[in-house]
Amino acid sequence: VPQAFSAIAADARIVFCIARVDPIGRPTSGIIHKHTSTQVWTADDAMKFSVSGGDDAWDSKKYLNIWVCNLFGRNLGYSALPGGVANKDGVVIQFDVFGTIGSQSPFNKGRTATHEIGHWLGLKHIWGDADCGDDGIADTPPQQTYNNGCPSFPHTTTCSINSNGDMFMNFMDFTDDACMYMFSHGQAIKMRSMFAAGGFRNSFLSSQVCDSLQAQGIPLPVDSTPVVSVFSIYPNPATTQVTISCSTQDIIGKVVTIYNVLGKQVLSVKLTSQKNILYITNLSPGMYIAKIGEGKNVTSLRFMKE
């Protein structure tokens, strides 16, 4: 990041994970490969419905849906905006600019997904979709229109407010993937506001679909291993205390370690029974991960402190 913008470059601290449970409770890889007779898709959302040869959205309060398909023309992707129709919620991405297999330079580093998920979290294009437009973010400088390729810094236009010019390396511009590598603090605040109480994406903080069925405390199918230790944590969300329990005595003697979303350890307790109360009054509101055991036998549970 150029020194002129380094002070406002931000880590949004938003992490996604592959779903491990589908909407009806079955284990899943989180990925659906769908055969379709449609050769090319337009931006009319047809790929989001099984009846038109696509695939139906999963619950948009728990899952970020991403449809990867062959889009018409030079369209690399598009996104639904916060507050839109639930069965169309998510992002659509051209197949050869997604992932690492068969992806094409200069859009082969995943930035199309970053850009579209930025829209999914309420961000506008950095030029505000107008000549010298406003994206509503105070710390992104105005620019005349979109940039493409890999401009050299500084890149100034008639709209530039100073010699620093455009923030063309911003994820919400149209530059090549290799030249796109920052959100601003204002953009990070905007995206994170979507997860705040009352925000359009707040429900994701209590989603457990990234966790295995076992981690959620859901009984495994009867034809699985006869004796299974099923861990659970409740209430969730919680305010003053949580209970960690296990269906067997396998939990006794193990240590549960609580981490915040930054990966910092905030609490560690030895478990002495099948039901254990942890007091969390001193924890700040937010999402936490409880890891039980160590090595390859770690069970992870998530909970929200209100």
PDB file of C-alpha atoms in Angstrom:
ATOM      1  CA  VAL A   1       0.000   0.000   0.000  1.00  0.00           C
ATOM      2  CA  PRO A   2       1.449   3.428  -0.888  1.00  0.00           C
ATOM      3  CA  GLN A   3       2.557   5.403   2.148  1.00  0.00           C
ATOM      4  CA  ALA A   4      -0.088   8.031   1.383  1.00  0.00           C
ATOM      5  CA  PHE A   5      -2.825   5.441   2.100  1.00  0.00           C
ATOM      6  CA  SER A   6      -1.093   3.103   4.570  1.00  0.00           C
ATOM      7  CA  ALA A   7      -2.521   4.875   7.631  1.00  0.00           C
ATOM      8  CA  ILE A   8      -6.096   4.132   6.529  1.00  0.00           C
ATOM      9  CA  ALA A   9      -5.569   0.582   5.197  1.00  0.00           C
ATOM     10  CA  ALA A  10      -7.612  -1.760   7.374  1.00  0.00           C
ATOM     11  CA  ASP A  11      -7.981  -5.419   8.259  1.00  0.00           C
ATOM     12  CA  ALA A  12     -11.758  -5.846   8.264  1.00  0.00           C
ATOM     13  CA  ARG A  13     -11.390  -8.898  10.582  1.00  0.00           C
ATOM     14  CA  ILE A  14     -14.222 -10.736   8.840  1.00  0.00           C
ATOM     15  CA  VAL A  15     -13.649 -14.449   8.291  1.00  0.00           C
ATOM     16  CA  PHE A  16     -15.831 -16.938   6.428  1.00  0.00           C
ATOM     17  CA  CYS A  17     -15.673 -20.721   6.538  1.00  0.00           C
ATOM     18  CA  ILE A  18     -16.998 -23.624   4.484  1.00  0.00           C
ATOM     19  CA  ALA A  19     -20.369 -24.919   5.679  1.00  0.00           C
ATOM     20  CA  ARG A  20     -20.316 -28.401   7.217  1.00  0.00           C
ATOM     21  CA  VAL A  21     -24.070 -28.780   7.724  1.00  0.00           C
ATOM     22  CA  ASP A  22     -26.684 -28.213   5.012  1.00  0.00           C
ATOM     23  CA  PRO A  23     -30.074 -26.521   5.601  1.00  0.00           C
ATOM     24  CA  ILE A  24     -31.805 -29.754   6.593  1.00  0.00           C
ATOM     25  CA  GLY A  25     -29.061 -30.888   8.969  1.00  0.00           C
ATOM     26  CA  ARG A  26     -27.034 -33.280   6.794  1.00  0.00           C
ATOM     27  CA  PRO A  27     -23.212 -33.264   6.769  1.00  0.00           C
ATOM     28  CA  THR A  28     -21.910 -31.423   3.702  1.00  0.00           C
ATOM     29  CA  SER A  29     -18.747 -30.229   2.000  1.00  0.00           C
ATOM     30  CA  GLY A  30     -20.495 -26.895   1.529  1.00  0.00           C
ATOM     31  CA  ILE A  31     -20.145 -27.281  -2.253  1.00  0.00           C
ATOM     32  CA  ILE A  32     -22.752 -28.369  -4.783  1.00  0.00           C
ATOM     33  CA  HIS A  33     -21.746 -29.360  -8.314  1.00  0.00           C
ATOM     34  CA  LYS A  34     -24.850 -28.929 -10.463  1.00  0.00           C
ATOM     35  CA  HIS A  35     -25.172 -30.187 -14.020  1.00  0.00           C
ATOM     36  CA  THR A  36     -27.095 -27.764 -16.207  1.00  0.00           C
ATOM     37  CA  SER A  37     -27.919 -27.505 -19.892  1.00  0.00           C
ATOM     38  CA  THR A  38     -27.584 -23.712 -19.761  1.00  0.00           C
ATOM     39  CA  GLN A  39     -24.399 -22.693 -21.565  1.00  0.00           C
ATOM     40  CA  VAL A  40     -24.268 -19.024 -20.595  1.00  0.00           C
ATOM     41  CA  TRP A  41     -26.002 -17.099 -17.817  1.00  0.00           C
ATOM     42  CA  THR A  42     -27.000 -13.456 -17.750  1.00  0.00           C
ATOM     43  CA  ALA A  43     -27.303 -11.276 -14.650  1.00  0.00           C
ATOM     44  CA  ASP A  44     -31.009 -12.073 -14.215  1.00  0.00           C
ATOM     45  CA  ASP A  45     -30.574 -14.440 -11.215  1.00  0.00           C
ATOM     46  CA  ALA A  46     -31.730 -17.528 -13.140  1.00  0.00           C
ATOM     47  CA  MET A  47     -28.742 -19.481 -11.802  1.00  0.00           C
ATOM     48  CA  LYS A  48     -30.208 -19.087  -8.296  1.00  0.00           C
ATOM     49  CA  PHE A  49     -33.209 -21.337  -8.957  1.00  0.00           C
ATOM     50  CA  SER A  50     -33.425 -25.070  -9.684  1.00  0.00           C
ATOM     51  CA  VAL A  51     -36.495 -24.548 -11.885  1.00  0.00           C
ATOM     52  CA  SER A  52     -34.398 -22.515 -14.330  1.00  0.00           C
ATOM     53  CA  GLY A  53     -31.447 -24.911 -14.339  1.00  0.00           C
ATOM     54  CA  GLY A  54     -29.517 -23.331 -11.476  1.00  0.00           C
ATOM     55  CA  ASP A  55     -29.586 -24.203  -7.782  1.00  0.00           C
ATOM     56  CA  ASP A  56     -31.720 -22.830  -4.969  1.00  0.00           C
ATOM     57  CA  ALA A  57     -30.205 -20.615  -2.283  1.00  0.00           C
ATOM     58  CA  TRP A  58     -29.591 -21.927   1.203  1.00  0.00           C
ATOM     59  CA  ASP A  59     -30.945 -19.995   4.184  1.00  0.00           C
ATOM     60  CA  SER A  60     -29.459 -16.529   3.676  1.00  0.00           C
ATOM     61  CA  LYS A  61     -29.570 -15.786   7.407  1.00  0.00           C
ATOM     62  CA  LYS A  62     -26.998 -18.539   7.990  1.00  0.00           C
ATOM     63  CA  TYR A  63     -25.147 -19.001   4.692  1.00  0.00           C
ATOM     64  CA  LEU A  64     -23.338 -16.752   2.235  1.00  0.00           C
ATOM     65  CA  ASN A  65     -24.437 -18.253  -1.085  1.00  0.00           C
ATOM     66  CA  ILE A  66     -21.925 -18.122  -3.953  1.00  0.00           C
ATOM     67  CA  TRP A  67     -22.999 -19.250  -7.415  1.00  0.00           C
ATOM     68  CA  VAL A  68     -20.095 -19.976  -9.782  1.00  0.00           C
ATOM     69  CA  CYS A  69     -21.101 -20.227 -13.429  1.00  0.00           C
ATOM     70  CA  ASN A  70     -20.398 -19.101 -16.989  1.00  0.00           C
ATOM     71  CA  LEU A  71     -21.526 -15.476 -17.183  1.00  0.00           C
ATOM     72  CA  PHE A  72     -22.315 -13.643 -20.394  1.00  0.00           C
ATOM     73  CA  GLY A  73     -19.788 -11.227 -21.868  1.00  0.00           C
ATOM     74  CA  ARG A  74     -17.111  -9.653 -19.690  1.00  0.00           C
ATOM     75  CA  ASN A  75     -19.122  -9.769 -16.479  1.00  0.00           C
ATOM     76  CA  LEU A  76     -16.873 -11.177 -13.737  1.00  0.00           C
ATOM     77  CA  GLY A  77     -19.584 -11.219 -11.096  1.00  0.00           C
ATOM     78  CA  TYR A  78     -22.349  -9.397  -9.285  1.00  0.00           C
ATOM     79  CA  SER A  79     -23.868  -9.333  -5.817  1.00  0.00           C
ATOM     80  CA  ALA A  80     -27.157  -8.972  -4.008  1.00  0.00           C
ATOM     81  CA  LEU A  81     -27.237  -6.026  -1.636  1.00  0.00           C
ATOM     82  CA  PRO A  82     -28.073  -6.166   2.080  1.00  0.00           C
ATOM     83  CA  GLY A  83     -31.800  -6.273   2.703  1.00  0.00           C
ATOM     84  CA  GLY A  84     -32.668  -7.855  -0.632  1.00  0.00           C
ATOM     85  CA  VAL A  85     -34.838 -10.859  -1.435  1.00  0.00           C
ATOM     86  CA  ALA A  86     -33.762 -13.885   0.636  1.00  0.00           C
ATOM     87  CA  ASN A  87     -33.890 -16.477  -2.154  1.00  0.00           C
ATOM     88  CA  LYS A  88     -31.582 -14.327  -4.324  1.00  0.00           C
ATOM     89  CA  ASP A  89     -29.174 -13.328  -1.578  1.00  0.00           C
ATOM     90  CA  GLY A  90     -25.496 -13.963  -2.251  1.00  0.00           C
ATOM     91  CA  VAL A  91     -22.933 -13.375  -4.991  1.00  0.00           C
ATOM     92  CA  VAL A  92     -22.464 -14.722  -8.514  1.00  0.00           C
ATOM     93  CA  ILE A  93     -18.964 -15.188  -9.944  1.00  0.00           C
ATOM     94  CA  GLN A  94     -17.629 -16.097 -13.380  1.00  0.00           C
ATOM     95  CA  PHE A  95     -16.141 -19.605 -13.208  1.00  0.00           C
ATOM     96  CA  ASP A  96     -12.648 -18.774 -14.526  1.00  0.00           C
ATOM     97  CA  VAL A  97     -12.034 -15.979 -12.001  1.00  0.00           C
ATOM     98  CA  PHE A  98     -12.906 -18.145  -8.980  1.00  0.00           C
ATOM     99  CA  GLY A  99     -10.621 -20.551  -7.156  1.00  0.00           C
ATOM    100  CA  THR A 100      -7.324 -21.866  -8.497  1.00  0.00           C
ATOM    101  CA  ILE A 101      -8.315 -24.545 -11.044  1.00  0.00           C
ATOM    102  CA  GLY A 102      -8.587 -23.045 -14.510  1.00  0.00           C
ATOM    103  CA  SER A 103      -8.640 -19.460 -13.243  1.00  0.00           C
ATOM    104  CA  GLN A 104      -7.355 -16.881 -15.703  1.00  0.00           C
ATOM    105  CA  SER A 105      -4.861 -14.065 -15.190  1.00  0.00           C
ATOM    106  CA  PRO A 106      -5.172 -11.192 -14.395  1.00  0.00           C
ATOM    107  CA  PHE A 107      -8.212 -12.200 -12.286  1.00  0.00           C
ATOM    108  CA  ASN A 108      -6.830 -15.349 -10.682  1.00  0.00           C
ATOM    109  CA  LYS A 109      -6.165 -14.278  -7.082  1.00  0.00           C
ATOM    110  CA  GLY A 110      -9.713 -14.340  -5.709  1.00  0.00           C
ATOM    111  CA  ARG A 111     -10.281 -10.593  -5.716  1.00  0.00           C
ATOM    112  CA  THR A 112     -13.548 -10.875  -7.631  1.00  0.00           C
ATOM    113  CA  ALA A 113     -14.997 -12.694  -4.626  1.00  0.00           C
ATOM    114  CA  THR A 114     -13.542 -10.067  -2.277  1.00  0.00           C
ATOM    115  CA  HIS A 115     -15.058  -7.272  -4.380  1.00  0.00           C
ATOM    116  CA  GLU A 116     -18.509  -8.855  -4.657  1.00  0.00           C
ATOM    117  CA  ILE A 117     -18.642  -9.787  -0.963  1.00  0.00           C
ATOM    118  CA  GLY A 118     -17.792  -6.134  -0.299  1.00  0.00           C
ATOM    119  CA  HIS A 119     -21.039  -5.276  -2.107  1.00  0.00           C
ATOM    120  CA  TRP A 120     -22.831  -8.033  -0.158  1.00  0.00           C
ATOM    121  CA  LEU A 121     -21.703  -6.194   2.985  1.00  0.00           C
ATOM    122  CA  GLY A 122     -22.993  -2.836   1.811  1.00  0.00           C
ATOM    123  CA  LEU A 123     -20.031  -1.238   0.020  1.00  0.00           C
ATOM    124  CA  LYS A 124     -20.380   0.730  -3.200  1.00  0.00           C
ATOM    125  CA  HIS A 125     -17.817   1.021  -5.963  1.00  0.00           C
ATOM    126  CA  ILE A 126     -15.129   3.441  -4.885  1.00  0.00           C
ATOM    127  CA  TRP A 127     -16.091   5.976  -7.603  1.00  0.00           C
ATOM    128  CA  GLY A 128     -19.728   5.899  -6.476  1.00  0.00           C
ATOM    129  CA  ASP A 129     -20.963   4.712  -9.914  1.00  0.00           C
ATOM    130  CA  ALA A 130     -20.997   8.318 -11.147  1.00  0.00           C
ATOM    131  CA  ASP A 131     -18.559  10.809 -12.601  1.00  0.00           C
ATOM    132  CA  CYS A 132     -16.593  11.913  -9.524  1.00  0.00           C
ATOM    133  CA  GLY A 133     -19.274  10.167  -7.474  1.00  0.00           C
ATOM    134  CA  ASP A 134     -19.416   9.474  -3.751  1.00  0.00           C
ATOM    135  CA  ASP A 135     -19.224   5.969  -2.291  1.00  0.00           C
ATOM    136  CA  GLY A 136     -20.436   7.213   1.093  1.00  0.00           C
ATOM    137  CA  ILE A 137     -17.125   6.388   2.802  1.00  0.00           C
ATOM    138  CA  ALA A 138     -15.292   9.392   4.240  1.00  0.00           C
ATOM    139  CA  ASP A 139     -11.715   8.121   3.960  1.00  0.00           C
ATOM    140  CA  THR A 140     -11.814   6.943   0.328  1.00  0.00           C
ATOM    141  CA  PRO A 141     -10.819   9.807  -2.018  1.00  0.00           C
ATOM    142  CA  PRO A 142     -13.149  10.771  -4.870  1.00  0.00           C
ATOM    143  CA  GLN A 143     -12.183   9.523  -8.310  1.00  0.00           C
ATOM    144  CA  GLN A 144     -13.581  10.212 -11.737  1.00  0.00           C
ATOM    145  CA  THR A 145     -14.460   6.657 -12.710  1.00  0.00           C
ATOM    146  CA  TYR A 146     -13.217   3.083 -12.375  1.00  0.00           C
ATOM    147  CA  ASN A 147      -9.626   2.044 -13.035  1.00  0.00           C
ATOM    148  CA  ASN A 148      -8.502  -1.135 -14.720  1.00  0.00           C
ATOM    149  CA  GLY A 149      -5.183  -2.831 -15.329  1.00  0.00           C
ATOM    150  CA  CYS A 150      -2.377  -1.896 -12.933  1.00  0.00           C
ATOM    151  CA  PRO A 151      -1.998   1.903 -12.693  1.00  0.00           C
ATOM    152  CA  SER A 152       1.175   3.436 -11.281  1.00  0.00           C
ATOM    153  CA  PHE A 153       0.976   5.489  -8.101  1.00  0.00           C
ATOM    154  CA  PRO A 154       0.042   8.294  -8.051  1.00  0.00           C
ATOM    155  CA  HIS A 155      -2.777   8.152 -10.578  1.00  0.00           C
ATOM    156  CA  THR A 156      -4.551  11.515 -10.676  1.00  0.00           C
ATOM    157  CA  THR A 157      -7.635  12.681 -12.548  1.00  0.00           C
ATOM    158  CA  THR A 158      -9.694  15.851 -12.677  1.00  0.00           C
ATOM    159  CA  CYS A 159     -11.493  14.694  -9.518  1.00  0.00           C
ATOM    160  CA  SER A 160      -8.370  14.131  -7.420  1.00  0.00           C
ATOM    161  CA  ILE A 161      -8.361  16.219  -4.259  1.00  0.00           C
ATOM    162  CA  ASN A 162      -4.573  16.122  -3.930  1.00  0.00           C
ATOM    163  CA  SER A 163      -1.443  14.676  -5.513  1.00  0.00           C
ATOM    164  CA  ASN A 164      -2.154  11.208  -4.087  1.00  0.00           C
ATOM    165  CA  GLY A 165      -4.895  10.695  -6.682  1.00  0.00           C
ATOM    166  CA  ASP A 166      -7.021   7.559  -6.836  1.00  0.00           C
ATOM    167  CA  MET A 167      -7.013   4.708  -4.334  1.00  0.00           C
ATOM    168  CA  PHE A 168      -6.905   2.317  -7.290  1.00  0.00           C
ATOM    169  CA  MET A 169      -5.571  -0.521  -5.147  1.00  0.00           C
ATOM    170  CA  ASN A 170      -8.874  -0.626  -3.248  1.00  0.00           C
ATOM    171  CA  PHE A 171     -10.894  -3.843  -3.492  1.00  0.00           C
ATOM    172  CA  MET A 172     -13.900  -1.832  -4.682  1.00  0.00           C
ATOM    173  CA  ASP A 173     -12.198  -0.555  -7.860  1.00  0.00           C
ATOM    174  CA  PHE A 174     -11.864  -2.589 -11.101  1.00  0.00           C
ATOM    175  CA  THR A 175      -8.083  -3.077 -11.208  1.00  0.00           C
ATOM    176  CA  ASP A 176      -6.304  -6.398 -11.793  1.00  0.00           C
ATOM    177  CA  ASP A 177      -6.213  -8.841  -8.885  1.00  0.00           C
ATOM    178  CA  ALA A 178      -2.476  -8.364  -8.307  1.00  0.00           C
ATOM    179  CA  CYS A 179      -2.984  -4.612  -7.910  1.00  0.00           C
ATOM    180  CA  MET A 180      -6.016  -4.765  -5.617  1.00  0.00           C
ATOM    181  CA  TYR A 181      -5.134  -5.174  -1.951  1.00  0.00           C
ATOM    182  CA  MET A 182      -6.852  -2.904   0.565  1.00  0.00           C
ATOM    183  CA  PHE A 183     -10.022  -1.785   2.256  1.00  0.00           C
ATOM    184  CA  SER A 184     -10.039   1.511   4.143  1.00  0.00           C
ATOM    185  CA  HIS A 185     -10.957   1.894   7.814  1.00  0.00           C
ATOM    186  CA  GLY A 186     -14.234   3.499   6.782  1.00  0.00           C
ATOM    187  CA  GLN A 187     -15.072   0.563   4.538  1.00  0.00           C
ATOM    188  CA  ALA A 188     -14.222  -1.902   7.306  1.00  0.00           C
ATOM    189  CA  ILE A 189     -16.508  -0.058   9.720  1.00  0.00           C
ATOM    190  CA  LYS A 190     -19.301  -0.105   7.138  1.00  0.00           C
ATOM    191  CA  MET A 191     -18.969  -3.856   6.525  1.00  0.00           C
ATOM    192  CA  ARG A 192     -18.731  -4.716  10.217  1.00  0.00           C
ATOM    193  CA  SER A 193     -21.839  -2.632  10.900  1.00  0.00           C
ATOM    194  CA  MET A 194     -23.793  -5.221   8.910  1.00  0.00           C
ATOM    195  CA  PHE A 195     -23.139  -7.714  11.743  1.00  0.00           C
ATOM    196  CA  ALA A 196     -24.089  -5.339  14.570  1.00  0.00           C
ATOM    197  CA  ALA A 197     -27.394  -5.662  16.431  1.00  0.00           C
ATOM    198  CA  GLY A 198     -30.107  -4.722  13.945  1.00  0.00           C
ATOM    199  CA  GLY A 199     -27.713  -5.101  10.989  1.00  0.00           C
ATOM    200  CA  PHE A 200     -28.733  -7.035   7.898  1.00  0.00           C
ATOM    201  CA  ARG A 201     -26.075  -9.728   8.504  1.00  0.00           C
ATOM    202  CA  ASN A 202     -26.359  -9.936  12.303  1.00  0.00           C
ATOM    203  CA  SER A 203     -27.830 -13.459  12.150  1.00  0.00           C
ATOM    204  CA  PHE A 204     -24.493 -14.821  10.893  1.00  0.00           C
ATOM    205  CA  LEU A 205     -22.944 -14.321  14.322  1.00  0.00           C
ATOM    206  CA  SER A 206     -25.107 -17.078  15.764  1.00  0.00           C
ATOM    207  CA  SER A 207     -24.916 -19.401  12.743  1.00  0.00           C
ATOM    208  CA  GLN A 208     -23.340 -22.773  13.544  1.00  0.00           C
ATOM    209  CA  VAL A 209     -23.370 -24.227  10.041  1.00  0.00           C
ATOM    210  CA  CYS A 210     -19.572 -24.191   9.856  1.00  0.00           C
ATOM    211  CA  ASP A 211     -19.467 -26.586  12.812  1.00  0.00           C
ATOM    212  CA  SER A 212     -19.900 -30.324  12.561  1.00  0.00           C
ATOM    213  CA  LEU A 213     -23.117 -31.922  13.750  1.00  0.00           C
ATOM    214  CA  GLN A 214     -21.192 -33.254  16.726  1.00  0.00           C
ATOM    215  CA  ALA A 215     -19.990 -29.773  17.668  1.00  0.00           C
ATOM    216  CA  GLN A 216     -23.568 -28.503  17.510  1.00  0.00           C
ATOM    217  CA  GLY A 217     -24.781 -31.196  19.873  1.00  0.00           C
ATOM    218  CA  ILE A 218     -26.957 -32.815  17.210  1.00  0.00           C
ATOM    219  CA  PRO A 219     -27.164 -36.624  17.538  1.00  0.00           C
ATOM    220  CA  LEU A 220     -25.299 -38.460  14.801  1.00  0.00           C
ATOM    221  CA  PRO A 221     -27.118 -41.024  12.595  1.00  0.00           C
ATOM    222  CA  VAL A 222     -27.844 -44.339  14.304  1.00  0.00           C
ATOM    223  CA  ASP A 223     -25.582 -46.256  11.910  1.00  0.00           C
ATOM    224  CA  SER A 224     -22.509 -44.267  12.949  1.00  0.00           C
ATOM    225  CA  THR A 225     -20.010 -45.183  15.666  1.00  0.00           C
ATOM    226  CA  PRO A 226     -22.003 -46.716  18.570  1.00  0.00           C
ATOM    227  CA  VAL A 227     -20.469 -44.581  21.323  1.00  0.00           C
ATOM    228  CA  VAL A 228     -20.015 -40.940  20.404  1.00  0.00           C
ATOM    229  CA  SER A 229     -19.131 -38.061  22.699  1.00  0.00           C
ATOM    230  CA  VAL A 230     -21.430 -35.188  21.743  1.00  0.00           C
ATOM    231  CA  PHE A 231     -20.427 -31.805  23.121  1.00  0.00           C
ATOM    232  CA  SER A 232     -22.748 -28.809  23.418  1.00  0.00           C
ATOM    233  CA  ILE A 233     -22.686 -25.259  24.749  1.00  0.00           C
ATOM    234  CA  TYR A 234     -25.713 -23.282  25.938  1.00  0.00           C
ATOM    235  CA  PRO A 235     -27.398 -20.827  26.225  1.00  0.00           C
ATOM    236  CA  ASN A 236     -26.257 -19.278  22.982  1.00  0.00           C
ATOM    237  CA  PRO A 237     -26.229 -16.272  22.925  1.00  0.00           C
ATOM    238  CA  ALA A 238     -25.328 -15.884  26.609  1.00  0.00           C
ATOM    239  CA  THR A 239     -24.817 -12.979  29.000  1.00  0.00           C
ATOM    240  CA  THR A 240     -23.333 -14.150  32.313  1.00  0.00           C
ATOM    241  CA  GLN A 241     -22.585 -17.867  31.988  1.00  0.00           C
ATOM    242  CA  VAL A 242     -22.544 -20.808  29.600  1.00  0.00           C
ATOM    243  CA  THR A 243     -22.815 -24.527  30.258  1.00  0.00           C
ATOM    244  CA  ILE A 244     -20.526 -26.942  28.433  1.00  0.00           C
ATOM    245  CA  SER A 245     -21.806 -30.499  28.497  1.00  0.00           C
ATOM    246  CA  CYS A 246     -21.017 -33.881  26.976  1.00  0.00           C
ATOM    247  CA  SER A 247     -23.160 -36.944  26.345  1.00  0.00           C
ATOM    248  CA  THR A 248     -20.433 -39.141  27.865  1.00  0.00           C
ATOM    249  CA  GLN A 249     -17.842 -38.789  30.598  1.00  0.00           C
ATOM    250  CA  ASP A 250     -15.189 -38.230  27.952  1.00  0.00           C
ATOM    251  CA  ILE A 251     -15.237 -34.522  28.818  1.00  0.00           C
ATOM    252  CA  ILE A 252     -14.088 -35.010  32.426  1.00  0.00           C
ATOM    253  CA  GLY A 253     -10.493 -33.955  33.015  1.00  0.00           C
ATOM    254  CA  LYS A 254     -10.173 -32.082  29.728  1.00  0.00           C
ATOM    255  CA  VAL A 255      -9.396 -28.381  29.530  1.00  0.00           C
ATOM    256  CA  VAL A 256     -11.618 -25.913  27.697  1.00  0.00           C
ATOM    257  CA  THR A 257      -9.851 -22.837  26.341  1.00  0.00           C
ATOM    258  CA  ILE A 258     -11.847 -19.807  25.198  1.00  0.00           C
ATOM    259  CA  TYR A 259     -10.545 -17.608  22.383  1.00  0.00           C
ATOM    260  CA  ASN A 260     -11.913 -14.339  20.987  1.00  0.00           C
ATOM    261  CA  VAL A 261     -12.266 -13.700  17.247  1.00  0.00           C
ATOM    262  CA  LEU A 262      -8.690 -12.410  17.110  1.00  0.00           C
ATOM    263  CA  GLY A 263      -7.407 -15.765  18.361  1.00  0.00           C
ATOM    264  CA  LYS A 264      -6.440 -14.418  21.799  1.00  0.00           C
ATOM    265  CA  GLN A 265      -6.938 -16.749  24.763  1.00  0.00           C
ATOM    266  CA  VAL A 266      -9.314 -15.158  27.276  1.00  0.00           C
ATOM    267  CA  LEU A 267     -10.214 -18.056  29.578  1.00  0.00           C
ATOM    268  CA  SER A 268      -9.053 -21.588  30.408  1.00  0.00           C
ATOM    269  CA  VAL A 269     -10.880 -24.009  32.729  1.00  0.00           C
ATOM    270  CA  LYS A 270     -10.466 -27.679  33.605  1.00  0.00           C
ATOM    271  CA  LEU A 271     -13.718 -29.598  33.170  1.00  0.00           C
ATOM    272  CA  THR A 272     -14.703 -31.739  36.150  1.00  0.00           C
ATOM    273  CA  SER A 273     -18.103 -33.196  35.229  1.00  0.00           C
ATOM    274  CA  GLN A 274     -20.384 -33.907  32.275  1.00  0.00           C
ATOM    275  CA  LYS A 275     -21.963 -30.461  32.818  1.00  0.00           C
ATOM    276  CA  ASN A 276     -19.704 -27.487  33.532  1.00  0.00           C
ATOM    277  CA  ILE A 277     -20.691 -23.858  34.130  1.00  0.00           C
ATOM    278  CA  LEU A 278     -18.332 -21.146  32.861  1.00  0.00           C
ATOM    279  CA  TYR A 279     -18.838 -17.579  34.038  1.00  0.00           C
ATOM    280  CA  ILE A 280     -18.332 -15.076  31.215  1.00  0.00           C
ATOM    281  CA  THR A 281     -19.423 -11.807  32.836  1.00  0.00           C
ATOM    282  CA  ASN A 282     -15.972 -10.288  32.319  1.00  0.00           C
ATOM    283  CA  LEU A 283     -15.847 -11.079  28.589  1.00  0.00           C
ATOM    284  CA  SER A 284     -16.605  -8.328  26.090  1.00  0.00           C
ATOM    285  CA  PRO A 285     -19.662  -8.784  23.852  1.00  0.00           C
ATOM    286  CA  GLY A 286     -18.876 -10.716  20.690  1.00  0.00           C
ATOM    287  CA  MET A 287     -18.217 -14.147  19.212  1.00  0.00           C
ATOM    288  CA  TYR A 288     -15.999 -16.669  21.029  1.00  0.00           C
ATOM    289  CA  ILE A 289     -14.628 -20.128  20.261  1.00  0.00           C
ATOM    290  CA  ALA A 290     -14.367 -22.778  22.982  1.00  0.00           C
ATOM    291  CA  LYS A 291     -11.808 -25.505  22.246  1.00  0.00           C
ATOM    292  CA  ILE A 292     -12.018 -28.673  24.315  1.00  0.00           C
ATOM    293  CA  GLY A 293      -9.053 -31.040  24.472  1.00  0.00           C
ATOM    294  CA  GLU A 294      -5.783 -30.811  22.582  1.00  0.00           C
ATOM    295  CA  GLY A 295      -3.931 -32.151  19.567  1.00  0.00           C
ATOM    296  CA  LYS A 296      -6.019 -34.029  17.000  1.00  0.00           C
ATOM    297  CA  ASN A 297      -8.879 -34.548  19.454  1.00  0.00           C
ATOM    298  CA  VAL A 298      -9.970 -30.930  19.788  1.00  0.00           C
ATOM    299  CA  THR A 299     -13.670 -30.123  19.679  1.00  0.00           C
ATOM    300  CA  SER A 300     -14.578 -26.528  18.828  1.00  0.00           C
ATOM    301  CA  LEU A 301     -17.812 -24.853  19.925  1.00  0.00           C
ATOM    302  CA  ARG A 302     -18.918 -21.297  19.188  1.00  0.00           C
ATOM    303  CA  PHE A 303     -20.975 -19.000  21.340  1.00  0.00           C
ATOM    304  CA  MET A 304     -22.031 -15.369  21.375  1.00  0.00           C
ATOM    305  CA  LYS A 305     -21.609 -13.147  24.451  1.00  0.00           C
ATOM    306  CA  GLU A 306     -24.229 -10.398  24.510  1.00  0.00           C
TER     307      GLU A 306
END
